[in-house]
mmCIF file with all atom_site columns, N, CA and C in Angstrom:
data_model
loop_
_atom_site.group_PDB
_atom_site.id
_atom_site.type_symbol
_atom_site.label_atom_id
_atom_site.label_alt_id
_atom_site.label_comp_id
_atom_site.label_asym_id
_atom_site.label_entity_id
_atom_site.label_seq_id
_atom_site.pdbx_PDB_ins_code
_atom_site.Cartn_x
_atom_site.Cartn_y
_atom_site.Cartn_z
_atom_site.occupancy
_atom_site.B_iso_or_equiv
_atom_site.pdbx_formal_charge
_atom_site.auth_seq_id
_atom_site.auth_comp_id
_atom_site.auth_asym_id
_atom_site.auth_atom_id
_atom_site.pdbx_PDB_model_num
ATOM 1   N N  . ALA A 1 1  ? 1.670   -100.187 -6.543  1.00 86.00 ? 1  ALA A N  1
ATOM 2   C CA . ALA A 1 1  ? 2.730   -100.995 -6.838  1.00 86.00 ? 1  ALA A CA 1
ATOM 3   C C  . ALA A 1 1  ? 3.032   -100.844 -8.766  1.00 86.00 ? 1  ALA A C  1
ATOM 4   N N  . GLN A 1 2  ? 2.071   -101.217 -8.882  1.00 90.00 ? 2  GLN A N  1
ATOM 5   C CA . GLN A 1 2  ? 2.015   -101.796 -10.233 1.00 90.00 ? 2  GLN A CA 1
ATOM 6   C C  . GLN A 1 2  ? 1.532   -100.503 -11.250 1.00 90.00 ? 2  GLN A C  1
ATOM 7   N N  . ARG A 1 3  ? 1.140   -100.290 -10.701 1.00 86.00 ? 3  ARG A N  1
ATOM 8   C CA . ARG A 1 3  ? 0.612   -98.346  -10.826 1.00 86.00 ? 3  ARG A CA 1
ATOM 9   C C  . ARG A 1 3  ? 1.948   -97.268  -10.850 1.00 86.00 ? 3  ARG A C  1
ATOM 10  N N  . ASP A 1 4  ? 2.306   -97.386  -9.998  1.00 92.00 ? 4  ASP A N  1
ATOM 11  C CA . ASP A 1 4  ? 3.910   -96.595  -9.796  1.00 92.00 ? 4  ASP A CA 1
ATOM 12  C C  . ASP A 1 4  ? 4.672   -97.089  -11.146 1.00 92.00 ? 4  ASP A C  1
ATOM 13  N N  . ARG A 1 5  ? 4.833   -98.697  -11.469 1.00 95.00 ? 5  ARG A N  1
ATOM 14  C CA . ARG A 1 5  ? 5.951   -98.682  -12.930 1.00 95.00 ? 5  ARG A CA 1
ATOM 15  C C  . ARG A 1 5  ? 5.708   -98.586  -14.028 1.00 95.00 ? 5  ARG A C  1
ATOM 16  N N  . LEU A 1 6  ? 4.088   -98.979  -13.980 1.00 92.00 ? 6  LEU A N  1
ATOM 17  C CA . LEU A 1 6  ? 3.484   -98.371  -15.864 1.00 92.00 ? 6  LEU A CA 1
ATOM 18  C C  . LEU A 1 6  ? 3.668   -96.936  -15.643 1.00 92.00 ? 6  LEU A C  1
ATOM 19  N N  . ARG A 1 7  ? 3.712   -95.980  -14.836 1.00 91.00 ? 7  ARG A N  1
ATOM 20  C CA . ARG A 1 7  ? 3.891   -94.543  -14.907 1.00 91.00 ? 7  ARG A CA 1
ATOM 21  C C  . ARG A 1 7  ? 5.305   -94.169  -14.943 1.00 91.00 ? 7  ARG A C  1
ATOM 22  N N  . VAL A 1 8  ? 6.104   -94.667  -14.298 1.00 96.00 ? 8  VAL A N  1
ATOM 23  C CA . VAL A 1 8  ? 7.325   -94.391  -14.213 1.00 96.00 ? 8  VAL A CA 1
ATOM 24  C C  . VAL A 1 8  ? 7.874   -95.497  -16.030 1.00 96.00 ? 8  VAL A C  1
ATOM 25  N N  . LEU A 1 9  ? 7.419   -95.890  -16.475 1.00 96.00 ? 9  LEU A N  1
ATOM 26  C CA . LEU A 1 9  ? 7.576   -96.839  -18.082 1.00 96.00 ? 9  LEU A CA 1
ATOM 27  C C  . LEU A 1 9  ? 7.040   -95.528  -18.765 1.00 96.00 ? 9  LEU A C  1
ATOM 28  N N  . ALA A 1 10 ? 5.900   -95.256  -18.912 1.00 94.00 ? 10 ALA A N  1
ATOM 29  C CA . ALA A 1 10 ? 4.543   -94.443  -19.689 1.00 94.00 ? 10 ALA A CA 1
ATOM 30  C C  . ALA A 1 10 ? 5.467   -92.612  -19.711 1.00 94.00 ? 10 ALA A C  1
ATOM 31  N N  . ASN A 1 11 ? 6.652   -92.298  -18.025 1.00 94.00 ? 11 ASN A N  1
ATOM 32  C CA . ASN A 1 11 ? 6.704   -91.149  -18.311 1.00 94.00 ? 11 ASN A CA 1
ATOM 33  C C  . ASN A 1 11 ? 8.456   -91.305  -19.856 1.00 94.00 ? 11 ASN A C  1
ATOM 34  N N  . ARG A 1 12 ? 8.960   -92.345  -18.903 1.00 97.00 ? 12 ARG A N  1
ATOM 35  C CA . ARG A 1 12 ? 10.459  -92.631  -19.967 1.00 97.00 ? 12 ARG A CA 1
ATOM 36  C C  . ARG A 1 12 ? 9.998   -92.523  -21.521 1.00 97.00 ? 12 ARG A C  1
ATOM 37  N N  . LEU A 1 13 ? 9.193   -93.245  -21.615 1.00 95.00 ? 13 LEU A N  1
ATOM 38  C CA . LEU A 1 13 ? 8.323   -93.782  -23.176 1.00 95.00 ? 13 LEU A CA 1
ATOM 39  C C  . LEU A 1 13 ? 7.480   -91.892  -23.372 1.00 95.00 ? 13 LEU A C  1
ATOM 40  N N  . GLY A 1 14 ? 7.787   -90.928  -22.931 1.00 93.00 ? 14 GLY A N  1
ATOM 41  C CA . GLY A 1 14 ? 6.715   -89.395  -23.030 1.00 93.00 ? 14 GLY A CA 1
ATOM 42  C C  . GLY A 1 14 ? 5.387   -90.086  -23.560 1.00 93.00 ? 14 GLY A C  1
ATOM 43  N N  . LEU A 1 15 ? 4.313   -90.874  -22.980 1.00 93.00 ? 15 LEU A N  1
ATOM 44  C CA . LEU A 1 15 ? 3.669   -91.135  -23.209 1.00 93.00 ? 15 LEU A CA 1
ATOM 45  C C  . LEU A 1 15 ? 2.932   -90.489  -21.739 1.00 93.00 ? 15 LEU A C  1
ATOM 46  N N  . LEU A 1 16 ? 1.304   -89.879  -22.840 1.00 93.00 ? 16 LEU A N  1
ATOM 47  C CA . LEU A 1 16 ? 0.134   -89.900  -21.250 1.00 93.00 ? 16 LEU A CA 1
ATOM 48  C C  . LEU A 1 16 ? -0.330  -90.374  -20.413 1.00 93.00 ? 16 LEU A C  1
ATOM 49  N N  . VAL A 1 17 ? -0.524  -90.313  -19.333 1.00 90.00 ? 17 VAL A N  1
ATOM 50  C CA . VAL A 1 17 ? -1.592  -91.200  -19.026 1.00 90.00 ? 17 VAL A CA 1
ATOM 51  C C  . VAL A 1 17 ? -2.126  -90.206  -17.915 1.00 90.00 ? 17 VAL A C  1
ATOM 52  N N  . THR A 1 18 ? -3.923  -91.464  -18.576 1.00 87.00 ? 18 THR A N  1
ATOM 53  C CA . THR A 1 18 ? -4.783  -91.119  -19.186 1.00 87.00 ? 18 THR A CA 1
ATOM 54  C C  . THR A 1 18 ? -5.839  -92.583  -18.235 1.00 87.00 ? 18 THR A C  1
ATOM 55  N N  . GLY A 1 19 ? -6.790  -92.182  -17.557 1.00 77.00 ? 19 GLY A N  1
ATOM 56  C CA . GLY A 1 19 ? -7.930  -93.320  -17.002 1.00 77.00 ? 19 GLY A CA 1
ATOM 57  C C  . GLY A 1 19 ? -9.341  -92.682  -16.128 1.00 77.00 ? 19 GLY A C  1
ATOM 58  N N  . SER A 1 20 ? -10.414 -93.617  -16.806 1.00 70.00 ? 20 SER A N  1
ATOM 59  C CA . SER A 1 20 ? -11.109 -92.918  -15.908 1.00 70.00 ? 20 SER A CA 1
ATOM 60  C C  . SER A 1 20 ? -11.793 -94.383  -16.025 1.00 70.00 ? 20 SER A C  1
ATOM 61  N N  . SER A 1 21 ? -13.075 -94.159  -14.810 1.00 64.00 ? 21 SER A N  1
ATOM 62  C CA . SER A 1 21 ? -13.943 -95.436  -14.579 1.00 64.00 ? 21 SER A CA 1
ATOM 63  C C  . SER A 1 21 ? -14.238 -96.384  -15.775 1.00 64.00 ? 21 SER A C  1
ATOM 64  N N  . ASP A 1 22 ? -14.494 -97.129  -15.785 1.00 68.00 ? 22 ASP A N  1
ATOM 65  C CA . ASP A 1 22 ? -15.166 -98.367  -16.604 1.00 68.00 ? 22 ASP A CA 1
ATOM 66  C C  . ASP A 1 22 ? -16.276 -98.295  -16.060 1.00 68.00 ? 22 ASP A C  1
ATOM 67  N N  . TYR A 1 23 ? -17.594 -98.087  -16.217 1.00 66.00 ? 23 TYR A N  1
ATOM 68  C CA . TYR A 1 23 ? -19.169 -98.186  -15.485 1.00 66.00 ? 23 TYR A CA 1
ATOM 69  C C  . TYR A 1 23 ? -20.040 -98.783  -16.985 1.00 66.00 ? 23 TYR A C  1
ATOM 70  N N  . HIS A 1 24 ? -20.413 -99.536  -15.870 1.00 70.00 ? 24 HIS A N  1
ATOM 71  C CA . HIS A 1 24 ? -21.108 -100.425 -16.855 1.00 70.00 ? 24 HIS A CA 1
ATOM 72  C C  . HIS A 1 24 ? -22.061 -100.629 -16.522 1.00 70.00 ? 24 HIS A C  1
ATOM 73  N N  . GLY A 1 25 ? -22.919 -99.975  -15.339 1.00 70.00 ? 25 GLY A N  1
ATOM 74  C CA . GLY A 1 25 ? -24.236 -100.249 -14.800 1.00 70.00 ? 25 GLY A CA 1
ATOM 75  C C  . GLY A 1 25 ? -24.160 -100.545 -13.619 1.00 70.00 ? 25 GLY A C  1
ATOM 76  N N  . ALA A 1 26 ? -25.751 -101.101 -12.749 1.00 74.00 ? 26 ALA A N  1
ATOM 77  C CA . ALA A 1 26 ? -25.438 -101.493 -11.602 1.00 74.00 ? 26 ALA A CA 1
ATOM 78  C C  . ALA A 1 26 ? -24.572 -103.234 -12.297 1.00 74.00 ? 26 ALA A C  1
ATOM 79  N N  . GLY A 1 27 ? -24.385 -103.646 -10.149 1.00 75.00 ? 27 GLY A N  1
ATOM 80  C CA . GLY A 1 27 ? -23.594 -104.801 -10.626 1.00 75.00 ? 27 GLY A CA 1
ATOM 81  C C  . GLY A 1 27 ? -22.265 -105.171 -10.968 1.00 75.00 ? 27 GLY A C  1
ATOM 82  N N  . LYS A 1 28 ? -21.534 -104.086 -10.624 1.00 74.00 ? 28 LYS A N  1
ATOM 83  C CA . LYS A 1 28 ? -20.315 -104.150 -11.004 1.00 74.00 ? 28 LYS A CA 1
ATOM 84  C C  . LYS A 1 28 ? -19.752 -103.227 -9.747  1.00 74.00 ? 28 LYS A C  1
ATOM 85  N N  . PRO A 1 29 ? -18.684 -103.783 -9.182  1.00 75.00 ? 29 PRO A N  1
ATOM 86  C CA . PRO A 1 29 ? -18.161 -103.343 -8.331  1.00 75.00 ? 29 PRO A CA 1
ATOM 87  C C  . PRO A 1 29 ? -17.645 -101.375 -8.326  1.00 75.00 ? 29 PRO A C  1
ATOM 88  N N  . ASN A 1 30 ? -17.295 -101.242 -9.635  1.00 72.00 ? 30 ASN A N  1
ATOM 89  C CA . ASN A 1 30 ? -16.373 -99.871  -9.790  1.00 72.00 ? 30 ASN A CA 1
ATOM 90  C C  . ASN A 1 30 ? -17.923 -98.495  -10.225 1.00 72.00 ? 30 ASN A C  1
ATOM 91  N N  . VAL A 1 31 ? -17.777 -97.646  -9.636  1.00 74.00 ? 31 VAL A N  1
ATOM 92  C CA . VAL A 1 31 ? -18.310 -96.667  -9.421  1.00 74.00 ? 31 VAL A CA 1
ATOM 93  C C  . VAL A 1 31 ? -18.291 -95.679  -10.635 1.00 74.00 ? 31 VAL A C  1
ATOM 94  N N  . LEU A 1 32 ? -19.388 -95.119  -10.945 1.00 74.00 ? 32 LEU A N  1
ATOM 95  C CA . LEU A 1 32 ? -19.191 -94.074  -12.268 1.00 74.00 ? 32 LEU A CA 1
ATOM 96  C C  . LEU A 1 32 ? -18.112 -92.562  -11.642 1.00 74.00 ? 32 LEU A C  1
ATOM 97  N N  . GLY A 1 33 ? -17.213 -92.572  -12.418 1.00 74.00 ? 33 GLY A N  1
ATOM 98  C CA . GLY A 1 33 ? -16.202 -91.067  -11.849 1.00 74.00 ? 33 GLY A CA 1
ATOM 99  C C  . GLY A 1 33 ? -15.551 -91.769  -11.654 1.00 74.00 ? 33 GLY A C  1
ATOM 100 N N  . GLU A 1 34 ? -15.147 -92.695  -10.179 1.00 75.00 ? 34 GLU A N  1
ATOM 101 C CA . GLU A 1 34 ? -13.948 -93.025  -9.765  1.00 75.00 ? 34 GLU A CA 1
ATOM 102 C C  . GLU A 1 34 ? -12.432 -92.806  -9.734  1.00 75.00 ? 34 GLU A C  1
ATOM 103 N N  . ASN A 1 35 ? -12.163 -92.667  -11.053 1.00 76.00 ? 35 ASN A N  1
ATOM 104 C CA . ASN A 1 35 ? -10.888 -92.716  -11.679 1.00 76.00 ? 35 ASN A CA 1
ATOM 105 C C  . ASN A 1 35 ? -11.238 -91.352  -12.826 1.00 76.00 ? 35 ASN A C  1
ATOM 106 N N  . LEU A 1 36 ? -10.984 -90.831  -12.499 1.00 80.00 ? 36 LEU A N  1
ATOM 107 C CA . LEU A 1 36 ? -10.832 -89.422  -13.254 1.00 80.00 ? 36 LEU A CA 1
ATOM 108 C C  . LEU A 1 36 ? -9.728  -89.059  -14.096 1.00 80.00 ? 36 LEU A C  1
ATOM 109 N N  . THR A 1 37 ? -9.279  -88.341  -15.007 1.00 85.00 ? 37 THR A N  1
ATOM 110 C CA . THR A 1 37 ? -8.014  -88.567  -15.972 1.00 85.00 ? 37 THR A CA 1
ATOM 111 C C  . THR A 1 37 ? -7.650  -86.655  -15.174 1.00 85.00 ? 37 THR A C  1
ATOM 112 N N  . ASP A 1 38 ? -6.296  -86.640  -14.529 1.00 86.00 ? 38 ASP A N  1
ATOM 113 C CA . ASP A 1 38 ? -6.013  -85.543  -13.805 1.00 86.00 ? 38 ASP A CA 1
ATOM 114 C C  . ASP A 1 38 ? -6.539  -84.055  -15.086 1.00 86.00 ? 38 ASP A C  1
ATOM 115 N N  . PRO A 1 39 ? -6.758  -83.170  -14.484 1.00 89.00 ? 39 PRO A N  1
ATOM 116 C CA . PRO A 1 39 ? -6.950  -82.510  -15.730 1.00 89.00 ? 39 PRO A CA 1
ATOM 117 C C  . PRO A 1 39 ? -5.693  -81.984  -16.587 1.00 89.00 ? 39 PRO A C  1
ATOM 118 N N  . ALA A 1 40 ? -4.242  -82.048  -15.788 1.00 92.00 ? 40 ALA A N  1
ATOM 119 C CA . ALA A 1 40 ? -3.284  -81.065  -16.400 1.00 92.00 ? 40 ALA A CA 1
ATOM 120 C C  . ALA A 1 40 ? -3.127  -81.884  -17.709 1.00 92.00 ? 40 ALA A C  1
ATOM 121 N N  . VAL A 1 41 ? -3.758  -83.446  -17.071 1.00 90.00 ? 41 VAL A N  1
ATOM 122 C CA . VAL A 1 41 ? -2.958  -85.035  -18.720 1.00 90.00 ? 41 VAL A CA 1
ATOM 123 C C  . VAL A 1 41 ? -3.567  -84.031  -19.630 1.00 90.00 ? 41 VAL A C  1
ATOM 124 N N  . LEU A 1 42 ? -5.217  -83.797  -19.240 1.00 89.00 ? 42 LEU A N  1
ATOM 125 C CA . LEU A 1 42 ? -5.889  -83.313  -20.520 1.00 89.00 ? 42 LEU A CA 1
ATOM 126 C C  . LEU A 1 42 ? -5.717  -81.950  -20.943 1.00 89.00 ? 42 LEU A C  1
ATOM 127 N N  . ALA A 1 43 ? -5.068  -81.330  -20.789 1.00 91.00 ? 43 ALA A N  1
ATOM 128 C CA . ALA A 1 43 ? -4.348  -79.470  -21.054 1.00 91.00 ? 43 ALA A CA 1
ATOM 129 C C  . ALA A 1 43 ? -3.547  -80.996  -21.901 1.00 91.00 ? 43 ALA A C  1
ATOM 130 N N  . ALA A 1 44 ? -2.348  -81.667  -21.775 1.00 92.00 ? 44 ALA A N  1
ATOM 131 C CA . ALA A 1 44 ? -1.351  -81.721  -22.698 1.00 92.00 ? 44 ALA A CA 1
ATOM 132 C C  . ALA A 1 44 ? -1.263  -82.639  -23.867 1.00 92.00 ? 44 ALA A C  1
ATOM 133 N N  . ILE A 1 45 ? -2.924  -83.624  -23.148 1.00 90.00 ? 45 ILE A N  1
ATOM 134 C CA . ILE A 1 45 ? -3.390  -83.724  -24.624 1.00 90.00 ? 45 ILE A CA 1
ATOM 135 C C  . ILE A 1 45 ? -4.089  -83.104  -25.899 1.00 90.00 ? 45 ILE A C  1
ATOM 136 N N  . GLU A 1 46 ? -4.442  -82.187  -25.324 1.00 90.00 ? 46 GLU A N  1
ATOM 137 C CA . GLU A 1 46 ? -5.100  -80.980  -26.409 1.00 90.00 ? 46 GLU A CA 1
ATOM 138 C C  . GLU A 1 46 ? -3.712  -80.537  -26.707 1.00 90.00 ? 46 GLU A C  1
ATOM 139 N N  . GLU A 1 47 ? -3.014  -80.205  -26.106 1.00 88.00 ? 47 GLU A N  1
ATOM 140 C CA . GLU A 1 47 ? -1.690  -79.066  -26.499 1.00 88.00 ? 47 GLU A CA 1
ATOM 141 C C  . GLU A 1 47 ? -1.105  -80.295  -27.540 1.00 88.00 ? 47 GLU A C  1
ATOM 142 N N  . ARG A 1 48 ? -0.968  -81.272  -27.263 1.00 88.00 ? 48 ARG A N  1
ATOM 143 C CA . ARG A 1 48 ? -0.403  -82.441  -28.636 1.00 88.00 ? 48 ARG A CA 1
ATOM 144 C C  . ARG A 1 48 ? -0.814  -81.929  -29.939 1.00 88.00 ? 48 ARG A C  1
ATOM 145 N N  . GLY A 1 49 ? -2.395  -82.405  -29.389 1.00 86.00 ? 49 GLY A N  1
ATOM 146 C CA . GLY A 1 49 ? -3.606  -82.603  -30.488 1.00 86.00 ? 49 GLY A CA 1
ATOM 147 C C  . GLY A 1 49 ? -3.593  -81.123  -31.709 1.00 86.00 ? 49 GLY A C  1
ATOM 148 N N  . SER A 1 50 ? -2.291  -80.345  -30.861 1.00 83.00 ? 50 SER A N  1
ATOM 149 C CA . SER A 1 50 ? -2.663  -79.003  -32.058 1.00 83.00 ? 50 SER A CA 1
ATOM 150 C C  . SER A 1 50 ? -1.015  -78.891  -32.524 1.00 83.00 ? 50 SER A C  1
ATOM 151 N N  . MET A 1 51 ? -0.227  -79.841  -32.222 1.00 74.00 ? 51 MET A N  1
ATOM 152 C CA . MET A 1 51 ? 0.849   -79.493  -33.054 1.00 74.00 ? 51 MET A CA 1
ATOM 153 C C  . MET A 1 51 ? 1.018   -79.905  -34.008 1.00 74.00 ? 51 MET A C  1
ATOM 154 N N  . PRO A 1 52 ? 2.520   -79.598  -35.242 1.00 80.00 ? 52 PRO A N  1
ATOM 155 C CA . PRO A 1 52 ? 2.050   -80.407  -36.407 1.00 80.00 ? 52 PRO A CA 1
ATOM 156 C C  . PRO A 1 52 ? 2.118   -81.337  -37.058 1.00 80.00 ? 52 PRO A C  1
ATOM 157 N N  . VAL A 1 53 ? 1.517   -82.182  -38.228 1.00 78.00 ? 53 VAL A N  1
ATOM 158 C CA . VAL A 1 53 ? 1.877   -83.697  -37.937 1.00 78.00 ? 53 VAL A CA 1
ATOM 159 C C  . VAL A 1 53 ? 3.896   -83.610  -38.600 1.00 78.00 ? 53 VAL A C  1
ATOM 160 N N  . VAL A 1 54 ? 3.982   -84.155  -37.646 1.00 79.00 ? 54 VAL A N  1
ATOM 161 C CA . VAL A 1 54 ? 5.921   -83.791  -38.477 1.00 79.00 ? 54 VAL A CA 1
ATOM 162 C C  . VAL A 1 54 ? 5.930   -86.052  -39.206 1.00 79.00 ? 54 VAL A C  1
ATOM 163 N N  . ARG A 1 55 ? 6.185   -85.862  -40.274 1.00 84.00 ? 55 ARG A N  1
ATOM 164 C CA . ARG A 1 55 ? 6.189   -86.850  -41.178 1.00 84.00 ? 55 ARG A CA 1
ATOM 165 C C  . ARG A 1 55 ? 7.305   -86.441  -41.922 1.00 84.00 ? 55 ARG A C  1
ATOM 166 N N  . PRO A 1 56 ? 7.967   -87.998  -42.224 1.00 79.00 ? 56 PRO A N  1
ATOM 167 C CA . PRO A 1 56 ? 9.854   -88.475  -42.268 1.00 79.00 ? 56 PRO A CA 1
ATOM 168 C C  . PRO A 1 56 ? 10.068  -87.875  -43.849 1.00 79.00 ? 56 PRO A C  1
#
């Protein structure tokens, strides 16, 4: 439920949603690669990064 609300907020603000697993080795509950950023979002990041800088 919280992730859904945050995704809606990010979309409303025109933000890209990224997320990957935060892995620091054995003894932690998360597994390397359990959360990945969607390839479409990576493409959008690349596209936005290639836009010219807009200055006021």
